[in-house]
């Protein structure tokens, strides 16, 4: 009889423990799901946003604008794939299952991602960001006018004339379509005399990486009167690298022109970079085009964010 009572107590303890574990798991799931939402009460449309990563400055800015938006009609679920193509396929499939009204995707350029999007395009409207090679998977495309931005920086340097102390271009990764377009715009429009003086070093749009590149360049005994970076984060990193080596008299140039502390326009106002190329708002374009699609209004299927003076 005593053994039976003991067994009953053990069973009760085990069951209680299982209930507690399940409750904790449910609570964790609840908070994880809610963390993906921009918390809007009584919204009308649900946008699912899949990002290749949440580290490059363009994606960071888009997330910041979503979180600070006062738009009451739109809610966002955001997922980022950490540059993993298989994970992004899972993300966008899961977003579609959530019942989002429209998918917004900054894709990883892999065939499995294209195939997944092609299948999902039969079920849900899709806006592709940045990479125009995904046009056949999309309802609409939105990208920065990257070629024109690179061209604008080339024109500025053409006016300045020959760089006797050298000209350095800190480029991004070659696999990145945004970087390739900006670099092409810059190189295609830079005068031949400046091209002869140009050194190109590859970074990855990371501030720390650009800082190290700048230090390496200067320590190797080279000089530069002008340093062009294809992203403001890299321009700032290059500036910090030169400053730490006590190098002065260098003008820095960047692209993006975002507002906020230590972002392009702030750096320009403080004289840290000479010029940044600023674009129209990606967030505003995404919501404008998305609403037109969802409300069956006329929309432009191919959208380039133009440069703002």
mmCIF file of C-alpha atoms in Angstrom:
data_model
loop_
_atom_site.group_PDB
_atom_site.id
_atom_site.type_symbol
_atom_site.label_atom_id
_atom_site.label_comp_id
_atom_site.label_asym_id
_atom_site.label_seq_id
_atom_site.Cartn_x
_atom_site.Cartn_y
_atom_site.Cartn_z
ATOM 1 C CA UNK A 1 0.000 0.000 0.000
ATOM 2 C CA UNK A 2 2.899 2.304 0.930
ATOM 3 C CA UNK A 3 4.547 1.524 -2.408
ATOM 4 C CA UNK A 4 1.341 2.402 -4.263
ATOM 5 C CA UNK A 5 1.153 5.811 -2.511
ATOM 6 C CA UNK A 6 4.785 6.474 -3.384
ATOM 7 C CA UNK A 7 4.220 5.565 -7.026
ATOM 8 C CA UNK A 8 1.192 7.893 -7.164
ATOM 9 C CA UNK A 9 3.262 10.775 -5.817
ATOM 10 C CA UNK A 10 5.991 10.120 -8.391
ATOM 11 C CA UNK A 11 3.429 10.047 -11.209
ATOM 12 C CA UNK A 12 1.883 13.320 -9.980
ATOM 13 C CA UNK A 13 5.328 14.945 -9.847
ATOM 14 C CA UNK A 14 6.178 13.752 -13.376
ATOM 15 C CA UNK A 15 2.865 14.964 -14.800
ATOM 16 C CA UNK A 16 3.250 18.331 -13.030
ATOM 17 C CA UNK A 17 6.753 18.651 -14.426
ATOM 18 C CA UNK A 18 5.563 17.915 -17.957
ATOM 19 C CA UNK A 19 2.779 20.497 -17.648
ATOM 20 C CA UNK A 20 5.312 23.110 -16.465
ATOM 21 C CA UNK A 21 7.674 22.338 -19.374
ATOM 22 C CA UNK A 22 4.826 22.590 -21.895
ATOM 23 C CA UNK A 23 3.703 25.875 -20.372
ATOM 24 C CA UNK A 24 7.218 27.308 -20.612
ATOM 25 C CA UNK A 25 7.556 26.159 -24.214
ATOM 26 C CA UNK A 26 4.220 27.734 -25.080
ATOM 27 C CA UNK A 27 5.279 30.964 -23.395
ATOM 28 C CA UNK A 28 8.590 30.951 -25.313
ATOM 29 C CA UNK A 29 6.749 30.352 -28.581
ATOM 30 C CA UNK A 30 4.343 33.178 -27.773
ATOM 31 C CA UNK A 31 7.127 35.685 -27.190
ATOM 32 C CA UNK A 32 9.140 34.503 -30.199
ATOM 33 C CA UNK A 33 6.126 34.911 -32.464
ATOM 34 C CA UNK A 34 5.275 38.331 -31.091
ATOM 35 C CA UNK A 35 8.886 39.499 -31.381
ATOM 36 C CA UNK A 36 8.559 39.136 -35.153
ATOM 37 C CA UNK A 37 5.655 41.549 -35.291
ATOM 38 C CA UNK A 38 5.642 45.295 -35.484
ATOM 39 C CA UNK A 39 2.950 45.682 -32.824
ATOM 40 C CA UNK A 40 0.028 47.503 -34.432
ATOM 41 C CA UNK A 41 -3.511 47.269 -33.127
ATOM 42 C CA UNK A 42 -6.355 46.927 -35.604
ATOM 43 C CA UNK A 43 -4.201 46.841 -38.726
ATOM 44 C CA UNK A 44 -5.733 46.196 -42.121
ATOM 45 C CA UNK A 45 -2.876 44.509 -44.018
ATOM 46 C CA UNK A 46 -0.141 42.104 -42.941
ATOM 47 C CA UNK A 47 3.202 42.357 -44.781
ATOM 48 C CA UNK A 48 5.706 39.491 -44.509
ATOM 49 C CA UNK A 49 9.319 40.690 -44.847
ATOM 50 C CA UNK A 50 12.117 38.194 -45.544
ATOM 51 C CA UNK A 51 15.644 39.611 -45.421
ATOM 52 C CA UNK A 52 18.840 37.877 -46.482
ATOM 53 C CA UNK A 53 20.439 39.348 -43.359
ATOM 54 C CA UNK A 54 19.890 42.086 -40.805
ATOM 55 C CA UNK A 55 23.445 43.423 -40.843
ATOM 56 C CA UNK A 56 23.842 45.397 -44.073
ATOM 57 C CA UNK A 57 22.962 49.052 -43.647
ATOM 58 C CA UNK A 58 20.075 49.032 -46.139
ATOM 59 C CA UNK A 59 18.262 46.254 -44.296
ATOM 60 C CA UNK A 60 19.002 47.835 -40.918
ATOM 61 C CA UNK A 61 17.475 51.100 -42.131
ATOM 62 C CA UNK A 62 14.367 49.343 -43.462
ATOM 63 C CA UNK A 63 13.820 47.597 -40.112
ATOM 64 C CA UNK A 64 14.300 50.890 -38.237
ATOM 65 C CA UNK A 65 11.750 52.639 -40.463
ATOM 66 C CA UNK A 66 9.241 49.823 -39.956
ATOM 67 C CA UNK A 67 9.643 49.981 -36.185
ATOM 68 C CA UNK A 68 9.319 53.776 -36.052
ATOM 69 C CA UNK A 69 6.411 54.013 -38.504
ATOM 70 C CA UNK A 70 3.095 55.341 -37.259
ATOM 71 C CA UNK A 71 1.160 53.680 -40.094
ATOM 72 C CA UNK A 72 -1.857 52.064 -38.434
ATOM 73 C CA UNK A 73 -3.059 50.156 -41.500
ATOM 74 C CA UNK A 74 0.019 47.936 -41.928
ATOM 75 C CA UNK A 75 1.634 45.337 -39.711
ATOM 76 C CA UNK A 76 4.905 43.534 -40.488
ATOM 77 C CA UNK A 77 6.299 40.104 -39.678
ATOM 78 C CA UNK A 78 10.071 40.177 -40.197
ATOM 79 C CA UNK A 79 12.388 37.225 -40.697
ATOM 80 C CA UNK A 80 16.095 37.264 -41.582
ATOM 81 C CA UNK A 81 17.989 34.314 -43.009
ATOM 82 C CA UNK A 82 21.561 35.105 -41.898
ATOM 83 C CA UNK A 83 22.723 34.661 -45.501
ATOM 84 C CA UNK A 84 21.518 31.042 -45.531
ATOM 85 C CA UNK A 85 19.534 30.244 -48.708
ATOM 86 C CA UNK A 86 17.800 27.173 -47.279
ATOM 87 C CA UNK A 87 16.775 29.134 -44.221
ATOM 88 C CA UNK A 88 15.348 31.898 -46.407
ATOM 89 C CA UNK A 89 13.258 29.330 -48.300
ATOM 90 C CA UNK A 90 11.875 28.143 -44.962
ATOM 91 C CA UNK A 91 11.243 31.734 -43.883
ATOM 92 C CA UNK A 92 9.242 32.762 -46.942
ATOM 93 C CA UNK A 93 7.271 29.509 -46.943
ATOM 94 C CA UNK A 94 6.430 30.044 -43.288
ATOM 95 C CA UNK A 95 5.406 33.657 -43.901
ATOM 96 C CA UNK A 96 3.013 32.515 -46.614
ATOM 97 C CA UNK A 97 1.522 29.983 -44.181
ATOM 98 C CA UNK A 98 0.992 32.766 -41.645
ATOM 99 C CA UNK A 99 -1.468 34.210 -44.151
ATOM 100 C CA UNK A 100 0.383 37.433 -44.981
ATOM 101 C CA UNK A 101 -1.345 39.647 -47.542
ATOM 102 C CA UNK A 102 1.890 40.311 -49.411
ATOM 103 C CA UNK A 103 5.485 39.042 -49.285
ATOM 104 C CA UNK A 104 8.429 41.469 -49.414
ATOM 105 C CA UNK A 105 11.736 39.702 -50.053
ATOM 106 C CA UNK A 106 15.349 40.857 -50.210
ATOM 107 C CA UNK A 107 16.586 37.576 -51.679
ATOM 108 C CA UNK A 108 19.763 35.557 -51.513
ATOM 109 C CA UNK A 109 20.813 34.939 -55.105
ATOM 110 C CA UNK A 110 20.503 31.156 -55.134
ATOM 111 C CA UNK A 111 18.419 28.980 -57.431
ATOM 112 C CA UNK A 112 16.575 27.299 -54.553
ATOM 113 C CA UNK A 113 15.330 30.718 -53.410
ATOM 114 C CA UNK A 114 14.170 31.551 -56.947
ATOM 115 C CA UNK A 115 12.359 28.240 -57.250
ATOM 116 C CA UNK A 116 10.614 28.710 -53.904
ATOM 117 C CA UNK A 117 9.500 32.207 -54.860
ATOM 118 C CA UNK A 118 8.240 31.053 -58.257
ATOM 119 C CA UNK A 119 5.993 28.513 -56.540
ATOM 120 C CA UNK A 120 4.762 30.961 -53.919
ATOM 121 C CA UNK A 121 4.044 33.621 -56.552
ATOM 122 C CA UNK A 122 1.078 31.458 -57.590
ATOM 123 C CA UNK A 123 -0.441 31.938 -54.129
ATOM 124 C CA UNK A 124 0.605 35.380 -52.878
ATOM 125 C CA UNK A 125 1.751 38.754 -54.252
ATOM 126 C CA UNK A 126 5.522 39.283 -53.976
ATOM 127 C CA UNK A 127 7.650 42.443 -53.941
ATOM 128 C CA UNK A 128 11.354 41.794 -54.616
ATOM 129 C CA UNK A 129 13.951 44.204 -53.229
ATOM 130 C CA UNK A 130 17.417 44.977 -54.633
ATOM 131 C CA UNK A 131 18.030 42.056 -57.028
ATOM 132 C CA UNK A 132 16.436 42.477 -60.470
ATOM 133 C CA UNK A 133 17.421 38.932 -61.503
ATOM 134 C CA UNK A 134 14.318 37.843 -59.537
ATOM 135 C CA UNK A 135 11.893 39.798 -61.728
ATOM 136 C CA UNK A 136 10.173 36.659 -63.009
ATOM 137 C CA UNK A 137 9.332 35.713 -59.405
ATOM 138 C CA UNK A 138 7.759 39.036 -58.510
ATOM 139 C CA UNK A 139 4.613 41.105 -58.727
ATOM 140 C CA UNK A 140 6.777 44.222 -58.384
ATOM 141 C CA UNK A 141 10.453 45.131 -57.986
ATOM 142 C CA UNK A 142 11.948 47.945 -55.884
ATOM 143 C CA UNK A 143 15.644 48.788 -55.903
ATOM 144 C CA UNK A 144 18.039 51.669 -55.408
ATOM 145 C CA UNK A 145 19.292 53.494 -58.499
ATOM 146 C CA UNK A 146 22.746 52.144 -57.770
ATOM 147 C CA UNK A 147 24.361 52.785 -61.142
ATOM 148 C CA UNK A 148 23.364 56.454 -61.019
ATOM 149 C CA UNK A 149 24.729 56.773 -57.471
ATOM 150 C CA UNK A 150 28.129 55.479 -58.578
ATOM 151 C CA UNK A 151 27.979 57.790 -61.583
ATOM 152 C CA UNK A 152 27.288 60.810 -59.346
ATOM 153 C CA UNK A 153 30.385 60.112 -57.246
ATOM 154 C CA UNK A 154 32.509 59.772 -60.398
ATOM 155 C CA UNK A 155 31.262 63.162 -61.605
ATOM 156 C CA UNK A 156 32.236 64.796 -58.310
ATOM 157 C CA UNK A 157 35.777 63.469 -58.582
ATOM 158 C CA UNK A 158 36.010 64.352 -62.281
ATOM 159 C CA UNK A 159 35.325 67.976 -61.338
ATOM 160 C CA UNK A 160 38.032 67.871 -58.646
ATOM 161 C CA UNK A 161 40.527 66.648 -61.231
ATOM 162 C CA UNK A 162 43.705 64.656 -60.830
ATOM 163 C CA UNK A 163 44.411 63.103 -57.448
ATOM 164 C CA UNK A 164 48.171 63.466 -57.099
ATOM 165 C CA UNK A 165 48.095 61.674 -53.739
ATOM 166 C CA UNK A 166 46.045 58.809 -55.172
ATOM 167 C CA UNK A 167 42.456 57.663 -55.329
ATOM 168 C CA UNK A 168 41.114 54.677 -53.399
ATOM 169 C CA UNK A 169 37.828 52.838 -54.020
ATOM 170 C CA UNK A 170 36.629 50.562 -51.218
ATOM 171 C CA UNK A 171 34.199 48.258 -52.948
ATOM 172 C CA UNK A 172 31.854 45.645 -51.507
ATOM 173 C CA UNK A 173 31.592 41.938 -52.163
ATOM 174 C CA UNK A 174 31.505 41.012 -55.862
ATOM 175 C CA UNK A 175 28.558 38.658 -55.326
ATOM 176 C CA UNK A 176 26.396 41.555 -54.126
ATOM 177 C CA UNK A 177 24.268 42.979 -56.960
ATOM 178 C CA UNK A 178 23.942 46.408 -55.290
ATOM 179 C CA UNK A 179 27.710 46.713 -55.002
ATOM 180 C CA UNK A 180 28.276 45.601 -58.606
ATOM 181 C CA UNK A 181 25.845 48.205 -59.942
ATOM 182 C CA UNK A 182 27.378 51.020 -57.877
ATOM 183 C CA UNK A 183 30.912 50.051 -58.862
ATOM 184 C CA UNK A 184 29.962 49.887 -62.551
ATOM 185 C CA UNK A 185 28.398 53.354 -62.398
ATOM 186 C CA UNK A 186 31.554 54.732 -60.779
ATOM 187 C CA UNK A 187 34.106 53.075 -63.057
ATOM 188 C CA UNK A 188 32.182 53.639 -66.296
ATOM 189 C CA UNK A 189 32.052 57.395 -65.673
ATOM 190 C CA UNK A 190 35.415 58.119 -64.064
ATOM 191 C CA UNK A 191 37.789 59.999 -66.374
ATOM 192 C CA UNK A 192 40.722 58.000 -67.725
ATOM 193 C CA UNK A 193 43.319 60.074 -65.881
ATOM 194 C CA UNK A 194 41.720 59.233 -62.547
ATOM 195 C CA UNK A 195 41.282 55.592 -63.512
ATOM 196 C CA UNK A 196 45.043 55.369 -63.969
ATOM 197 C CA UNK A 197 45.526 56.509 -60.358
ATOM 198 C CA UNK A 198 42.771 54.336 -58.891
ATOM 199 C CA UNK A 199 43.337 51.517 -56.396
ATOM 200 C CA UNK A 200 40.405 49.184 -55.694
ATOM 201 C CA UNK A 201 40.182 47.171 -52.473
ATOM 202 C CA UNK A 202 37.293 44.855 -51.666
ATOM 203 C CA UNK A 203 35.378 45.059 -48.393
ATOM 204 C CA UNK A 204 31.984 43.717 -47.363
ATOM 205 C CA UNK A 205 29.967 46.847 -46.373
ATOM 206 C CA UNK A 206 31.185 46.404 -42.799
ATOM 207 C CA UNK A 207 32.549 49.397 -40.876
ATOM 208 C CA UNK A 208 35.264 47.408 -39.070
ATOM 209 C CA UNK A 209 36.364 45.721 -42.285
ATOM 210 C CA UNK A 210 36.709 49.087 -44.062
ATOM 211 C CA UNK A 211 38.674 50.472 -41.112
ATOM 212 C CA UNK A 212 41.153 47.594 -41.382
ATOM 213 C CA UNK A 213 41.388 48.016 -45.154
ATOM 214 C CA UNK A 214 42.224 51.705 -44.726
ATOM 215 C CA UNK A 215 44.868 50.961 -42.109
ATOM 216 C CA UNK A 216 46.451 48.294 -44.335
ATOM 217 C CA UNK A 217 46.504 50.695 -47.290
ATOM 218 C CA UNK A 218 48.167 53.500 -45.338
ATOM 219 C CA UNK A 219 50.626 51.306 -43.455
ATOM 220 C CA UNK A 220 51.796 49.902 -46.812
ATOM 221 C CA UNK A 221 53.066 53.399 -47.586
ATOM 222 C CA UNK A 222 50.350 54.467 -49.996
ATOM 223 C CA UNK A 223 48.496 57.770 -49.934
ATOM 224 C CA UNK A 224 45.063 58.880 -51.045
ATOM 225 C CA UNK A 225 43.600 62.333 -51.410
ATOM 226 C CA UNK A 226 40.140 60.878 -52.000
ATOM 227 C CA UNK A 227 38.548 57.684 -50.680
ATOM 228 C CA UNK A 228 35.288 56.476 -52.227
ATOM 229 C CA UNK A 229 33.251 53.784 -50.459
ATOM 230 C CA UNK A 230 30.135 52.288 -52.011
ATOM 231 C CA UNK A 231 28.332 52.377 -48.660
ATOM 232 C CA UNK A 232 28.379 55.044 -45.924
ATOM 233 C CA UNK A 233 29.263 52.434 -43.279
ATOM 234 C CA UNK A 234 32.457 51.651 -45.169
ATOM 235 C CA UNK A 235 33.200 55.348 -45.688
ATOM 236 C CA UNK A 236 32.934 55.891 -41.928
ATOM 237 C CA UNK A 237 35.132 52.870 -41.240
ATOM 238 C CA UNK A 238 37.784 54.174 -43.651
ATOM 239 C CA UNK A 239 37.687 57.566 -41.919
ATOM 240 C CA UNK A 240 38.203 55.909 -38.523
ATOM 241 C CA UNK A 241 41.127 53.899 -39.885
ATOM 242 C CA UNK A 242 42.849 57.024 -41.214
ATOM 243 C CA UNK A 243 42.163 58.939 -38.003
ATOM 244 C CA UNK A 244 43.672 56.223 -35.815
ATOM 245 C CA UNK A 245 46.851 56.418 -37.904
ATOM 246 C CA UNK A 246 46.755 60.234 -37.588
ATOM 247 C CA UNK A 247 46.393 60.697 -41.336
ATOM 248 C CA UNK A 248 44.625 63.897 -42.406
ATOM 249 C CA UNK A 249 43.826 65.761 -45.601
ATOM 250 C CA UNK A 250 41.706 62.920 -47.024
ATOM 251 C CA UNK A 251 38.190 63.424 -48.391
ATOM 252 C CA UNK A 252 35.744 60.531 -47.934
ATOM 253 C CA UNK A 253 32.650 59.808 -50.046
ATOM 254 C CA UNK A 254 29.803 57.342 -49.542
ATOM 255 C CA UNK A 255 26.390 56.160 -50.711
ATOM 256 C CA UNK A 256 23.013 55.721 -48.951
ATOM 257 C CA UNK A 257 22.518 59.070 -47.213
ATOM 258 C CA UNK A 258 20.412 57.685 -44.370
ATOM 259 C CA UNK A 259 19.380 59.904 -41.478
ATOM 260 C CA UNK A 260 20.367 59.061 -37.916
ATOM 261 C CA UNK A 261 23.393 59.139 -35.658
ATOM 262 C CA UNK A 262 26.606 58.116 -37.472
ATOM 263 C CA UNK A 263 24.653 57.509 -40.671
ATOM 264 C CA UNK A 264 25.397 59.175 -44.022
ATOM 265 C CA UNK A 265 23.656 62.546 -43.675
ATOM 266 C CA UNK A 266 24.864 62.953 -40.093
ATOM 267 C CA UNK A 267 28.436 62.155 -41.146
ATOM 268 C CA UNK A 268 28.172 64.671 -43.992
ATOM 269 C CA UNK A 269 26.858 67.414 -41.700
ATOM 270 C CA UNK A 270 29.701 66.790 -39.253
ATOM 271 C CA UNK A 271 32.310 66.981 -42.035
ATOM 272 C CA UNK A 272 33.429 63.382 -41.558
ATOM 273 C CA UNK A 273 32.539 62.525 -45.131
ATOM 274 C CA UNK A 274 32.588 65.059 -47.909
ATOM 275 C CA UNK A 275 29.483 63.805 -49.705
ATOM 276 C CA UNK A 276 26.930 61.017 -49.454
ATOM 277 C CA UNK A 277 24.476 60.086 -52.192
ATOM 278 C CA UNK A 278 20.960 59.924 -50.727
ATOM 279 C CA UNK A 279 17.967 57.977 -52.052
ATOM 280 C CA UNK A 280 14.223 58.084 -51.637
ATOM 281 C CA UNK A 281 12.841 55.990 -48.755
ATOM 282 C CA UNK A 282 12.714 52.228 -49.318
ATOM 283 C CA UNK A 283 10.094 51.831 -46.570
ATOM 284 C CA UNK A 284 7.824 54.428 -48.149
ATOM 285 C CA UNK A 285 8.142 52.815 -51.562
ATOM 286 C CA UNK A 286 7.444 49.315 -50.175
ATOM 287 C CA UNK A 287 4.280 50.437 -48.394
ATOM 288 C CA UNK A 288 3.076 52.602 -51.297
ATOM 289 C CA UNK A 289 3.537 49.885 -53.925
ATOM 290 C CA UNK A 290 2.236 47.180 -51.589
ATOM 291 C CA UNK A 291 -0.974 49.058 -50.826
ATOM 292 C CA UNK A 292 -1.608 49.746 -54.516
ATOM 293 C CA UNK A 293 -1.229 46.044 -55.284
ATOM 294 C CA UNK A 294 -3.506 44.956 -52.431
ATOM 295 C CA UNK A 295 -6.169 47.567 -53.241
ATOM 296 C CA UNK A 296 -6.121 46.688 -56.957
ATOM 297 C CA UNK A 297 -4.888 50.129 -57.949
ATOM 298 C CA UNK A 298 -2.551 50.850 -60.841
ATOM 299 C CA UNK A 299 1.089 50.341 -59.840
ATOM 300 C CA UNK A 300 4.534 50.373 -61.423
ATOM 301 C CA UNK A 301 5.986 46.836 -61.515
ATOM 302 C CA UNK A 302 9.578 48.169 -61.757
ATOM 303 C CA UNK A 303 10.632 50.881 -59.293
ATOM 304 C CA UNK A 304 14.028 52.524 -58.798
ATOM 305 C CA UNK A 305 14.541 54.765 -55.781
ATOM 306 C CA UNK A 306 15.878 57.990 -57.227
ATOM 307 C CA UNK A 307 18.641 60.160 -55.824
ATOM 308 C CA UNK A 308 17.668 63.111 -53.646
ATOM 309 C CA UNK A 309 19.726 66.240 -53.799
#
